[in-house]
């Protein structure tokens, strides 16, 4: 018998529908040069510190004396130590290498972590949301049924709208686990230290676990925006953090990220005893995951060298410059734009009465530019589209020029 929860999920409707519409448009308009501001993938190549480390690691693999097979289960110490030193100690956060689990990117762990919990726990997500949190819980039977708006009856949705400044309100009813993602995909907005402290205080007082996705941490420059939830007092007792090198260093094809599961973090068992999550996640990983390649881990280590740091920062600055050009141009056109300051995503509010799919079609037809309809990330995304700053500079400026001169909305 099938796990029929899988049947409840539609295929990846959003991106399949985007590509269907773009394909149809191109078939009707073979000369149109379509530019995508919808992609969530990076376009700039790996920096030289990373490629040199990769070449060196490949050469090691070719020698009997330096060849490496299976690596340590939590990841190589050289990488976990570099992470501890640079991502945490440098920010005054006391995280130990044993609390770091290297993975093949944040998608796996953000999707898999829910396996540690009972099937009847209540999950809360922000709306709009990165779909992996919702879909992985639906697969495990925690979704209930979809309602008319596409929300799952057993999942608690926390609307993030222009009205609340995209800051989710604390849940009204009981929840066990909350997924938070900051800087946010898709809205590109962030939480201040004070706003995140409220969440941590809530989690500690209500025995709620926060699964904190900081995949876009590297884009933060505003001083009051925390880079890690562990900058917040008490967070090591109530939160897990997911990080990724994908958008930090162009690792979407290399594959490497990590998860922080603090030793202090415990959850209840059915007898009310407190159980540490760190050894359980280790148990899960050692059973189901055989590690990230040595090559990827050496590549990731190189990001933390002085050259690596400055090269990676230059690429992030390039995308951030795209984002700021986009913000400026769209705002000048009279549009209301959120995000894009500490994130590679811009969340564009549409004129009253224009749906996100209608805007998608208008933008495609009039400017030959692709965006991502906000409603695809949840009902509160209706009335918005997501634009990404990951394009090449020339295509980004060309797209802005076309939006300005060819669009009549
Ligand atoms: N988390 C968020 C919010 C994302 O947007 C993405 C990628 O788009 C990921 C996690 C997964 O990234 P990766 O698996 O490439 O590390």
CSV table of C-alpha atoms and ligand atoms in Angstrom, one decimal:
chain,number,residue,atom,x,y,z
A,1,UNK,CA,0.0,0.0,0.0
A,2,UNK,CA,1.2,3.4,-0.9
A,3,UNK,CA,1.8,6.3,1.5
A,4,UNK,CA,-1.2,8.1,0.2
A,5,UNK,CA,0.0,11.4,1.7
A,6,UNK,CA,2.1,11.7,-1.5
A,7,UNK,CA,-1.1,11.6,-3.6
A,8,UNK,CA,-2.4,14.6,-1.7
A,9,UNK,CA,0.4,16.8,-3.0
A,10,UNK,CA,0.0,18.2,-6.4
A,11,UNK,CA,3.2,18.1,-8.6
A,12,UNK,CA,5.4,21.2,-8.4
A,13,UNK,CA,2.5,23.3,-9.7
A,14,UNK,CA,4.2,26.6,-9.5
A,15,UNK,CA,7.4,26.1,-11.4
A,16,UNK,CA,5.8,23.6,-13.8
A,17,UNK,CA,3.1,26.2,-14.6
A,18,UNK,CA,5.7,29.0,-15.1
A,19,UNK,CA,7.6,26.9,-17.5
A,20,UNK,CA,4.5,25.8,-19.4
A,21,UNK,CA,3.5,29.5,-19.8
A,22,UNK,CA,7.0,30.6,-20.8
A,23,UNK,CA,7.2,27.7,-23.3
A,24,UNK,CA,3.9,28.6,-24.9
A,25,UNK,CA,4.9,32.3,-25.1
A,26,UNK,CA,8.2,31.4,-26.8
A,27,UNK,CA,6.4,29.2,-29.3
A,28,UNK,CA,4.1,32.1,-30.2
A,29,UNK,CA,7.0,34.7,-30.1
A,30,UNK,CA,10.1,32.9,-31.4
A,31,UNK,CA,12.1,36.2,-31.7
A,32,UNK,CA,11.4,37.4,-28.1
A,33,UNK,CA,14.4,37.4,-25.8
A,34,UNK,CA,12.9,36.3,-22.6
A,35,UNK,CA,14.8,37.3,-19.4
A,36,UNK,CA,14.1,35.4,-16.2
A,37,UNK,CA,14.0,37.4,-12.9
A,38,UNK,CA,12.2,34.3,-11.5
A,39,UNK,CA,15.1,31.9,-11.1
A,40,UNK,CA,16.2,30.9,-7.6
A,41,UNK,CA,19.6,29.7,-8.9
A,42,UNK,CA,22.8,31.7,-9.0
A,43,UNK,CA,24.5,32.7,-12.2
A,44,UNK,CA,28.1,33.7,-11.2
A,45,UNK,CA,30.8,31.0,-11.2
A,46,UNK,CA,32.7,29.6,-8.2
A,47,UNK,CA,35.4,31.9,-6.9
A,48,UNK,CA,39.1,30.9,-7.5
A,49,UNK,CA,39.7,30.0,-3.8
A,50,UNK,CA,37.0,27.4,-4.1
A,51,UNK,CA,38.1,26.0,-7.5
A,52,UNK,CA,41.7,25.8,-6.4
A,53,UNK,CA,40.6,23.8,-3.3
A,54,UNK,CA,38.6,21.6,-5.6
A,55,UNK,CA,41.5,20.9,-7.9
A,56,UNK,CA,43.7,20.2,-5.0
A,57,UNK,CA,41.2,17.8,-3.5
A,58,UNK,CA,40.8,16.0,-6.8
A,59,UNK,CA,44.5,15.5,-7.0
A,60,UNK,CA,44.5,14.1,-3.5
A,61,UNK,CA,41.9,11.6,-4.5
A,62,UNK,CA,44.2,10.4,-7.3
A,63,UNK,CA,47.0,9.4,-4.9
A,64,UNK,CA,47.1,6.3,-2.9
A,65,UNK,CA,48.5,8.2,0.1
A,66,UNK,CA,45.9,10.9,0.2
A,67,UNK,CA,42.8,9.2,-1.2
A,68,UNK,CA,39.7,9.5,0.9
A,69,UNK,CA,36.7,7.2,1.1
A,70,UNK,CA,33.8,7.6,3.5
A,71,UNK,CA,34.3,10.6,5.7
A,72,UNK,CA,33.3,11.2,9.3
A,73,UNK,CA,29.6,11.0,9.7
A,74,UNK,CA,29.0,14.6,10.9
A,75,UNK,CA,31.4,16.0,8.3
A,76,UNK,CA,35.2,16.6,8.3
A,77,UNK,CA,36.5,18.3,11.3
A,78,UNK,CA,38.4,20.8,9.2
A,79,UNK,CA,35.1,22.2,7.9
A,80,UNK,CA,33.2,22.0,11.2
A,81,UNK,CA,36.0,23.8,13.0
A,82,UNK,CA,36.1,26.5,10.3
A,83,UNK,CA,32.3,27.0,10.6
A,84,UNK,CA,32.4,27.2,14.4
A,85,UNK,CA,35.2,29.7,14.3
A,86,UNK,CA,33.9,32.0,11.5
A,87,UNK,CA,30.2,31.7,11.6
A,88,UNK,CA,29.7,31.5,15.3
A,89,UNK,CA,32.7,32.3,17.6
A,90,UNK,CA,33.4,35.4,15.5
A,91,UNK,CA,29.9,36.6,16.4
A,92,UNK,CA,30.3,35.7,20.1
A,93,UNK,CA,28.2,32.5,19.8
A,94,UNK,CA,29.3,29.5,21.7
A,95,UNK,CA,28.7,26.6,19.3
A,96,UNK,CA,30.8,23.4,19.4
A,97,UNK,CA,31.9,21.4,16.4
A,98,UNK,CA,29.9,18.4,17.7
A,99,UNK,CA,26.8,20.5,17.2
A,100,UNK,CA,27.4,21.0,13.5
A,101,UNK,CA,26.2,18.4,10.9
A,102,UNK,CA,27.6,18.9,7.4
A,103,UNK,CA,25.1,18.0,4.7
A,104,UNK,CA,24.6,18.2,0.9
A,105,UNK,CA,22.6,21.4,1.1
A,106,UNK,CA,19.8,22.8,3.3
A,107,UNK,CA,17.0,21.3,1.3
A,108,UNK,CA,17.7,17.8,2.6
A,109,UNK,CA,17.8,18.7,6.2
A,110,UNK,CA,14.9,21.3,6.1
A,111,UNK,CA,12.9,18.5,4.5
A,112,UNK,CA,14.1,15.6,6.7
A,113,UNK,CA,14.3,17.1,10.2
A,114,UNK,CA,10.6,16.5,10.8
A,115,UNK,CA,11.3,12.8,10.8
A,116,UNK,CA,12.4,13.1,14.5
A,117,UNK,CA,8.9,14.1,15.6
A,118,UNK,CA,5.6,12.3,16.3
A,119,UNK,CA,3.2,12.2,13.3
A,120,UNK,CA,0.5,14.1,15.2
A,121,UNK,CA,2.5,17.2,16.2
A,122,UNK,CA,1.2,20.6,15.0
A,123,UNK,CA,3.4,22.4,12.6
A,124,UNK,CA,3.3,26.2,12.0
A,125,UNK,CA,4.7,28.0,8.9
A,126,UNK,CA,4.7,31.5,7.7
A,127,UNK,CA,2.6,32.3,4.7
A,128,UNK,CA,4.0,32.8,2.1
A,129,UNK,CA,6.5,30.0,2.6
A,130,UNK,CA,9.4,28.0,1.1
A,131,UNK,CA,7.3,24.9,0.1
A,132,UNK,CA,9.7,22.3,1.4
A,133,UNK,CA,8.6,22.8,5.1
A,134,UNK,CA,5.0,22.2,4.2
A,135,UNK,CA,5.3,19.4,1.7
A,136,UNK,CA,7.7,17.3,3.8
A,137,UNK,CA,5.2,17.4,6.7
A,138,UNK,CA,2.3,16.6,4.4
A,139,UNK,CA,4.3,13.5,3.2
A,140,UNK,CA,4.6,12.5,6.8
A,141,UNK,CA,0.8,12.8,7.4
A,142,UNK,CA,0.8,16.1,9.2
A,143,UNK,CA,-1.1,18.1,6.6
A,144,UNK,CA,-4.7,17.0,6.9
A,145,UNK,CA,-6.5,18.1,3.7
A,146,UNK,CA,-6.0,21.1,1.4
A,147,UNK,CA,-8.7,23.8,1.7
A,148,UNK,CA,-10.0,25.9,-1.2
A,149,UNK,CA,-7.1,28.3,-0.9
A,150,UNK,CA,-4.5,25.4,-0.9
A,151,UNK,CA,-3.8,25.6,2.9
A,152,UNK,CA,-3.6,22.4,4.8
A,153,UNK,CA,-6.2,21.9,7.5
A,154,UNK,CA,-3.8,20.5,10.1
A,155,UNK,CA,-1.0,23.1,9.5
A,156,UNK,CA,-1.1,26.5,11.2
A,157,UNK,CA,-0.4,29.4,8.8
A,158,UNK,CA,1.1,32.7,10.0
A,159,UNK,CA,0.3,35.4,7.5
A,160,UNK,CA,3.1,37.7,6.5
A,161,UNK,CA,1.6,40.7,4.7
A,162,UNK,CA,2.4,44.4,4.1
A,163,UNK,CA,0.0,45.2,7.0
A,164,UNK,CA,2.2,43.4,9.6
A,165,UNK,CA,5.4,44.4,7.9
A,166,UNK,CA,6.0,40.6,7.0
A,167,UNK,CA,6.6,39.9,10.7
A,168,UNK,CA,4.5,36.8,11.6
A,169,UNK,CA,2.4,37.1,14.7
A,170,UNK,CA,2.9,34.5,17.4
A,171,UNK,CA,0.5,31.5,16.9
A,172,UNK,CA,-2.9,31.8,18.7
A,173,UNK,CA,-3.5,28.1,19.3
A,174,UNK,CA,-1.2,25.2,20.2
A,175,UNK,CA,1.7,24.4,18.0
A,176,UNK,CA,4.7,22.2,18.5
A,177,UNK,CA,7.1,23.2,15.7
A,178,UNK,CA,7.5,26.5,13.9
A,179,UNK,CA,9.5,27.0,10.7
A,180,UNK,CA,11.1,30.4,10.4
A,181,UNK,CA,13.2,31.5,7.4
A,182,UNK,CA,15.2,34.8,7.7
A,183,UNK,CA,16.2,36.4,5.4
A,184,UNK,CA,13.0,35.2,4.0
A,185,UNK,CA,12.3,33.3,0.8
A,186,UNK,CA,10.2,34.6,-0.9
A,187,UNK,CA,9.6,38.0,0.6
A,188,UNK,CA,13.2,39.0,1.1
A,189,UNK,CA,12.4,40.5,4.5
A,190,UNK,CA,14.2,40.1,7.8
A,191,UNK,CA,13.5,40.1,11.5
A,192,UNK,CA,15.4,42.4,13.9
A,193,UNK,CA,17.0,41.1,17.0
A,194,UNK,CA,14.1,42.2,19.1
A,195,UNK,CA,11.5,40.6,16.9
A,196,UNK,CA,13.4,37.3,16.9
A,197,UNK,CA,13.9,37.5,20.7
A,198,UNK,CA,10.0,37.5,21.0
A,199,UNK,CA,9.9,34.3,19.1
A,200,UNK,CA,12.6,32.7,21.2
A,201,UNK,CA,10.9,33.8,24.4
A,202,UNK,CA,7.6,32.4,23.1
A,203,UNK,CA,9.2,29.1,22.1
A,204,UNK,CA,10.8,28.7,25.5
A,205,UNK,CA,7.6,29.5,27.4
A,206,UNK,CA,5.4,27.3,25.2
A,207,UNK,CA,7.8,24.4,24.7
A,208,UNK,CA,7.9,25.0,20.9
A,209,UNK,CA,10.7,24.1,18.7
A,210,UNK,CA,11.9,26.6,16.1
A,211,UNK,CA,13.4,25.3,12.9
A,212,UNK,CA,15.3,28.3,11.7
A,213,UNK,CA,16.4,28.4,8.0
A,214,UNK,CA,19.2,31.0,7.5
A,215,UNK,CA,20.1,29.9,4.0
A,216,UNK,CA,20.4,33.6,3.0
A,217,UNK,CA,22.3,34.8,6.0
A,218,UNK,CA,25.3,36.0,3.9
A,219,UNK,CA,23.1,38.7,2.4
A,220,UNK,CA,22.6,40.5,5.7
A,221,UNK,CA,24.4,43.8,6.1
A,222,UNK,CA,22.0,45.7,8.4
A,223,UNK,CA,23.5,45.8,11.9
A,224,UNK,CA,20.4,45.0,13.9
A,225,UNK,CA,19.5,41.9,11.8
A,226,UNK,CA,20.8,38.7,13.4
A,227,UNK,CA,22.8,36.4,11.3
A,228,UNK,CA,22.0,33.4,13.4
A,229,UNK,CA,19.2,32.6,15.8
A,230,UNK,CA,21.9,31.7,18.3
A,231,UNK,CA,22.7,35.3,18.7
A,232,UNK,CA,19.5,35.4,20.6
A,233,UNK,CA,19.5,34.6,24.3
A,234,UNK,CA,18.0,31.2,25.1
A,235,UNK,CA,17.9,30.0,21.4
A,236,UNK,CA,20.2,27.0,22.0
A,237,UNK,CA,17.4,25.5,24.1
A,238,UNK,CA,14.6,25.9,21.5
A,239,UNK,CA,16.1,26.1,18.0
A,240,UNK,CA,17.8,24.2,15.2
A,241,UNK,CA,19.5,26.3,12.5
A,242,UNK,CA,20.0,25.4,8.8
A,243,UNK,CA,22.7,27.0,6.7
A,244,UNK,CA,23.6,26.6,3.1
A,245,UNK,CA,26.6,27.4,0.9
A,246,UNK,CA,24.4,27.5,-2.1
A,247,UNK,CA,23.7,31.2,-2.2
A,248,UNK,CA,26.6,32.2,-0.1
A,249,UNK,CA,29.2,30.8,-2.5
A,250,UNK,CA,27.5,29.6,-5.6
A,251,UNK,CA,27.3,26.0,-4.3
A,252,UNK,CA,23.9,25.1,-5.9
A,253,UNK,CA,25.7,22.6,-8.1
A,254,UNK,CA,28.6,21.7,-5.7
A,255,UNK,CA,26.2,20.9,-2.8
A,256,UNK,CA,27.2,21.6,0.8
A,257,UNK,CA,25.5,23.1,3.8
A,258,UNK,CA,25.1,22.4,7.5
A,259,UNK,CA,22.7,22.1,10.3
A,260,UNK,CA,23.3,23.2,13.9
A,261,UNK,CA,21.6,21.0,16.6
A,262,UNK,CA,22.7,22.4,20.0
A,263,UNK,CA,23.4,19.9,22.7
A,264,UNK,CA,21.2,21.9,25.1
A,265,UNK,CA,18.2,21.3,22.9
A,266,UNK,CA,15.6,18.8,24.2
A,267,UNK,CA,12.1,17.8,23.3
A,268,UNK,CA,9.5,15.8,25.3
A,269,UNK,CA,8.8,12.1,24.8
A,270,UNK,CA,5.4,10.6,25.5
A,271,UNK,CA,6.3,10.1,29.2
A,272,UNK,CA,7.2,13.8,29.5
A,273,UNK,CA,10.9,13.2,29.8
A,274,UNK,CA,13.3,15.6,28.0
A,275,UNK,CA,15.3,14.0,25.2
A,276,UNK,CA,18.3,15.6,23.5
A,277,UNK,CA,17.9,16.0,19.7
A,278,UNK,CA,21.6,16.1,18.9
A,279,UNK,CA,22.2,12.4,19.4
A,280,UNK,CA,18.9,11.5,17.6
A,281,UNK,CA,19.8,13.6,14.6
A,282,UNK,CA,23.2,12.0,14.6
A,283,UNK,CA,21.5,8.5,14.7
A,284,UNK,CA,19.2,9.5,11.8
A,285,UNK,CA,22.1,10.8,9.7
A,286,UNK,CA,24.4,7.8,10.3
A,287,UNK,CA,21.6,5.5,9.2
A,288,UNK,CA,20.3,7.4,6.2
A,289,UNK,CA,23.1,9.7,5.0
A,290,UNK,CA,26.6,8.8,4.1
A,291,UNK,CA,28.1,12.2,4.0
A,292,UNK,CA,28.9,15.1,1.7
A,293,UNK,CA,31.7,14.5,-0.7
A,294,UNK,CA,35.2,15.3,0.4
A,295,UNK,CA,35.6,17.5,-2.6
A,296,UNK,CA,32.5,19.6,-1.6
A,297,UNK,CA,33.8,19.9,2.0
A,298,UNK,CA,37.2,21.0,0.9
A,299,UNK,CA,35.5,23.5,-1.4
A,300,UNK,CA,33.4,24.8,1.5
A,301,UNK,CA,36.4,25.1,3.8
A,302,UNK,CA,38.1,27.4,1.2
A,303,UNK,CA,35.3,29.9,1.7
A,304,UNK,CA,36.6,30.6,5.2
A,305,UNK,CA,40.2,31.5,4.1
A,306,UNK,CA,41.0,35.2,3.8
A,307,UNK,CA,41.0,35.0,0.0
A,308,UNK,CA,37.8,32.9,0.0
A,309,UNK,CA,36.0,35.3,2.3
A,310,UNK,CA,36.8,38.4,0.1
A,311,UNK,CA,36.0,36.6,-3.2
A,312,UNK,CA,32.7,35.2,-1.9
A,313,UNK,CA,31.8,38.6,-0.5
A,314,UNK,CA,32.5,40.2,-3.9
A,315,UNK,CA,30.0,37.9,-5.6
A,316,UNK,CA,27.3,38.5,-2.9
A,317,UNK,CA,27.9,42.2,-3.3
A,318,UNK,CA,27.3,41.8,-7.1
A,319,UNK,CA,23.9,40.2,-6.4
A,320,UNK,CA,23.2,42.8,-3.8
A,321,UNK,CA,24.0,45.5,-6.3
A,322,UNK,CA,21.5,43.9,-8.7
A,323,UNK,CA,18.9,43.9,-5.9
A,324,UNK,CA,19.5,47.5,-5.1
A,325,UNK,CA,19.3,48.5,-8.8
A,326,UNK,CA,16.0,46.6,-9.0
A,327,UNK,CA,14.6,48.2,-5.8
A,328,UNK,CA,15.5,51.7,-7.0
A,329,UNK,CA,14.2,51.3,-10.6
A,330,UNK,CA,10.9,49.6,-9.5
A,331,UNK,CA,10.3,52.2,-6.7
A,332,UNK,CA,11.0,55.0,-9.2
A,333,UNK,CA,8.3,53.4,-11.4
A,334,UNK,CA,5.9,53.9,-8.5
A,335,UNK,CA,5.8,50.3,-7.4
A,336,UNK,CA,5.8,49.2,-3.8
A,337,UNK,CA,8.8,46.9,-3.2
A,338,UNK,CA,9.7,44.9,-0.1
A,339,UNK,CA,12.9,42.9,0.7
A,340,UNK,CA,16.0,43.1,-1.4
A,341,UNK,CA,18.0,44.9,1.2
A,342,UNK,CA,19.4,42.0,3.2
A,343,UNK,CA,18.3,39.3,0.8
A,344,UNK,CA,18.5,38.4,-2.9
A,345,UNK,CA,14.7,38.5,-3.3
A,346,UNK,CA,12.3,41.4,-3.9
A,347,UNK,CA,8.7,41.1,-3.1
A,348,UNK,CA,6.7,43.4,-5.4
A,349,UNK,CA,3.3,44.5,-4.4
A,350,UNK,CA,0.9,44.6,-7.3
A,351,UNK,CA,-1.7,47.2,-8.1
A,352,UNK,CA,-5.1,46.6,-6.4
A,353,UNK,CA,-7.1,44.0,-8.2
A,354,UNK,CA,-4.3,42.5,-10.2
A,355,UNK,CA,-3.6,38.9,-9.3
A,356,UNK,CA,-0.1,37.5,-9.3
A,357,UNK,CA,-0.7,35.2,-12.3
A,358,UNK,CA,-2.3,38.1,-14.2
A,359,UNK,CA,0.8,40.2,-13.5
A,360,UNK,CA,3.0,37.3,-14.5
A,361,UNK,CA,1.3,37.1,-17.9
A,362,UNK,CA,1.4,40.9,-18.4
A,363,UNK,CA,5.1,41.0,-17.6
A,364,UNK,CA,5.9,38.1,-19.8
A,365,UNK,CA,3.8,39.5,-22.7
A,366,UNK,CA,4.8,43.2,-22.5
A,367,UNK,CA,8.4,43.1,-21.2
A,368,UNK,CA,9.3,39.4,-22.0
A,369,UNK,CA,10.4,39.1,-18.3
A,370,UNK,CA,9.6,36.2,-16.1
A,371,UNK,CA,8.7,36.6,-12.4
A,372,UNK,CA,7.4,34.2,-9.8
A,373,UNK,CA,3.7,34.6,-8.8
A,374,UNK,CA,3.5,35.1,-5.1
A,375,UNK,CA,0.4,33.0,-4.7
A,376,UNK,CA,2.6,30.0,-5.5
A,377,UNK,CA,4.2,30.4,-2.1
A,378,UNK,CA,0.9,30.5,-0.2
A,379,UNK,CA,-2.4,32.4,-0.2
A,380,UNK,CA,-0.9,35.5,1.5
A,381,UNK,CA,1.4,35.7,-1.5
A,382,UNK,CA,-1.5,36.7,-3.7
A,383,UNK,CA,-1.1,40.3,-4.9
A,384,UNK,CA,2.7,39.9,-5.0
A,385,UNK,CA,5.4,38.6,-7.3
A,386,UNK,CA,8.9,37.5,-6.4
A,387,UNK,CA,11.9,38.9,-8.3
A,388,UNK,CA,15.4,37.5,-7.8
A,389,UNK,CA,18.7,39.4,-7.9
A,390,UNK,CA,20.6,36.3,-9.1
A,391,UNK,CA,20.7,37.3,-12.8
A,392,UNK,CA,23.6,38.7,-14.7
A,393,UNK,CA,24.0,42.4,-14.4
A,394,UNK,CA,23.3,43.0,-18.2
A,395,UNK,CA,20.1,41.0,-18.1
A,396,UNK,CA,18.9,42.5,-14.9
A,397,UNK,CA,19.3,46.1,-16.2
A,398,UNK,CA,17.8,45.1,-19.6
A,399,UNK,CA,14.8,43.6,-17.8
A,400,UNK,CA,14.4,46.8,-15.7
A,401,UNK,CA,14.6,48.9,-18.8
A,402,UNK,CA,11.9,46.8,-20.5
A,403,UNK,CA,9.7,46.9,-17.5
A,404,UNK,CA,10.0,50.7,-17.4
A,405,UNK,CA,9.4,51.3,-21.1
A,406,UNK,CA,7.2,48.5,-22.3
A,407,UNK,CA,4.9,47.8,-19.4
A,408,UNK,CA,1.7,49.7,-19.1
A,409,UNK,CA,0.4,48.5,-15.8
B,1,LIG,N1,16.1,27.1,2.3
B,1,LIG,C1,15.6,28.1,1.5
B,1,LIG,C2,14.7,29.1,2.1
B,1,LIG,C3,15.8,28.1,0.1
B,1,LIG,O1,15.3,29.1,-0.6
B,1,LIG,C4,16.6,27.1,-0.4
B,1,LIG,C5,16.9,27.1,-1.9
B,1,LIG,O2,16.3,27.7,-2.7
B,1,LIG,C6,17.1,26.1,0.4
B,1,LIG,C7,16.8,26.1,1.7
B,1,LIG,C8,17.9,24.9,-0.1
B,1,LIG,O3,19.1,25.3,-0.6
B,1,LIG,P1,20.2,24.2,-0.8
B,1,LIG,O4,19.6,22.8,-0.7
B,1,LIG,O5,20.7,24.4,-2.2
B,1,LIG,O6,21.3,24.4,0.2
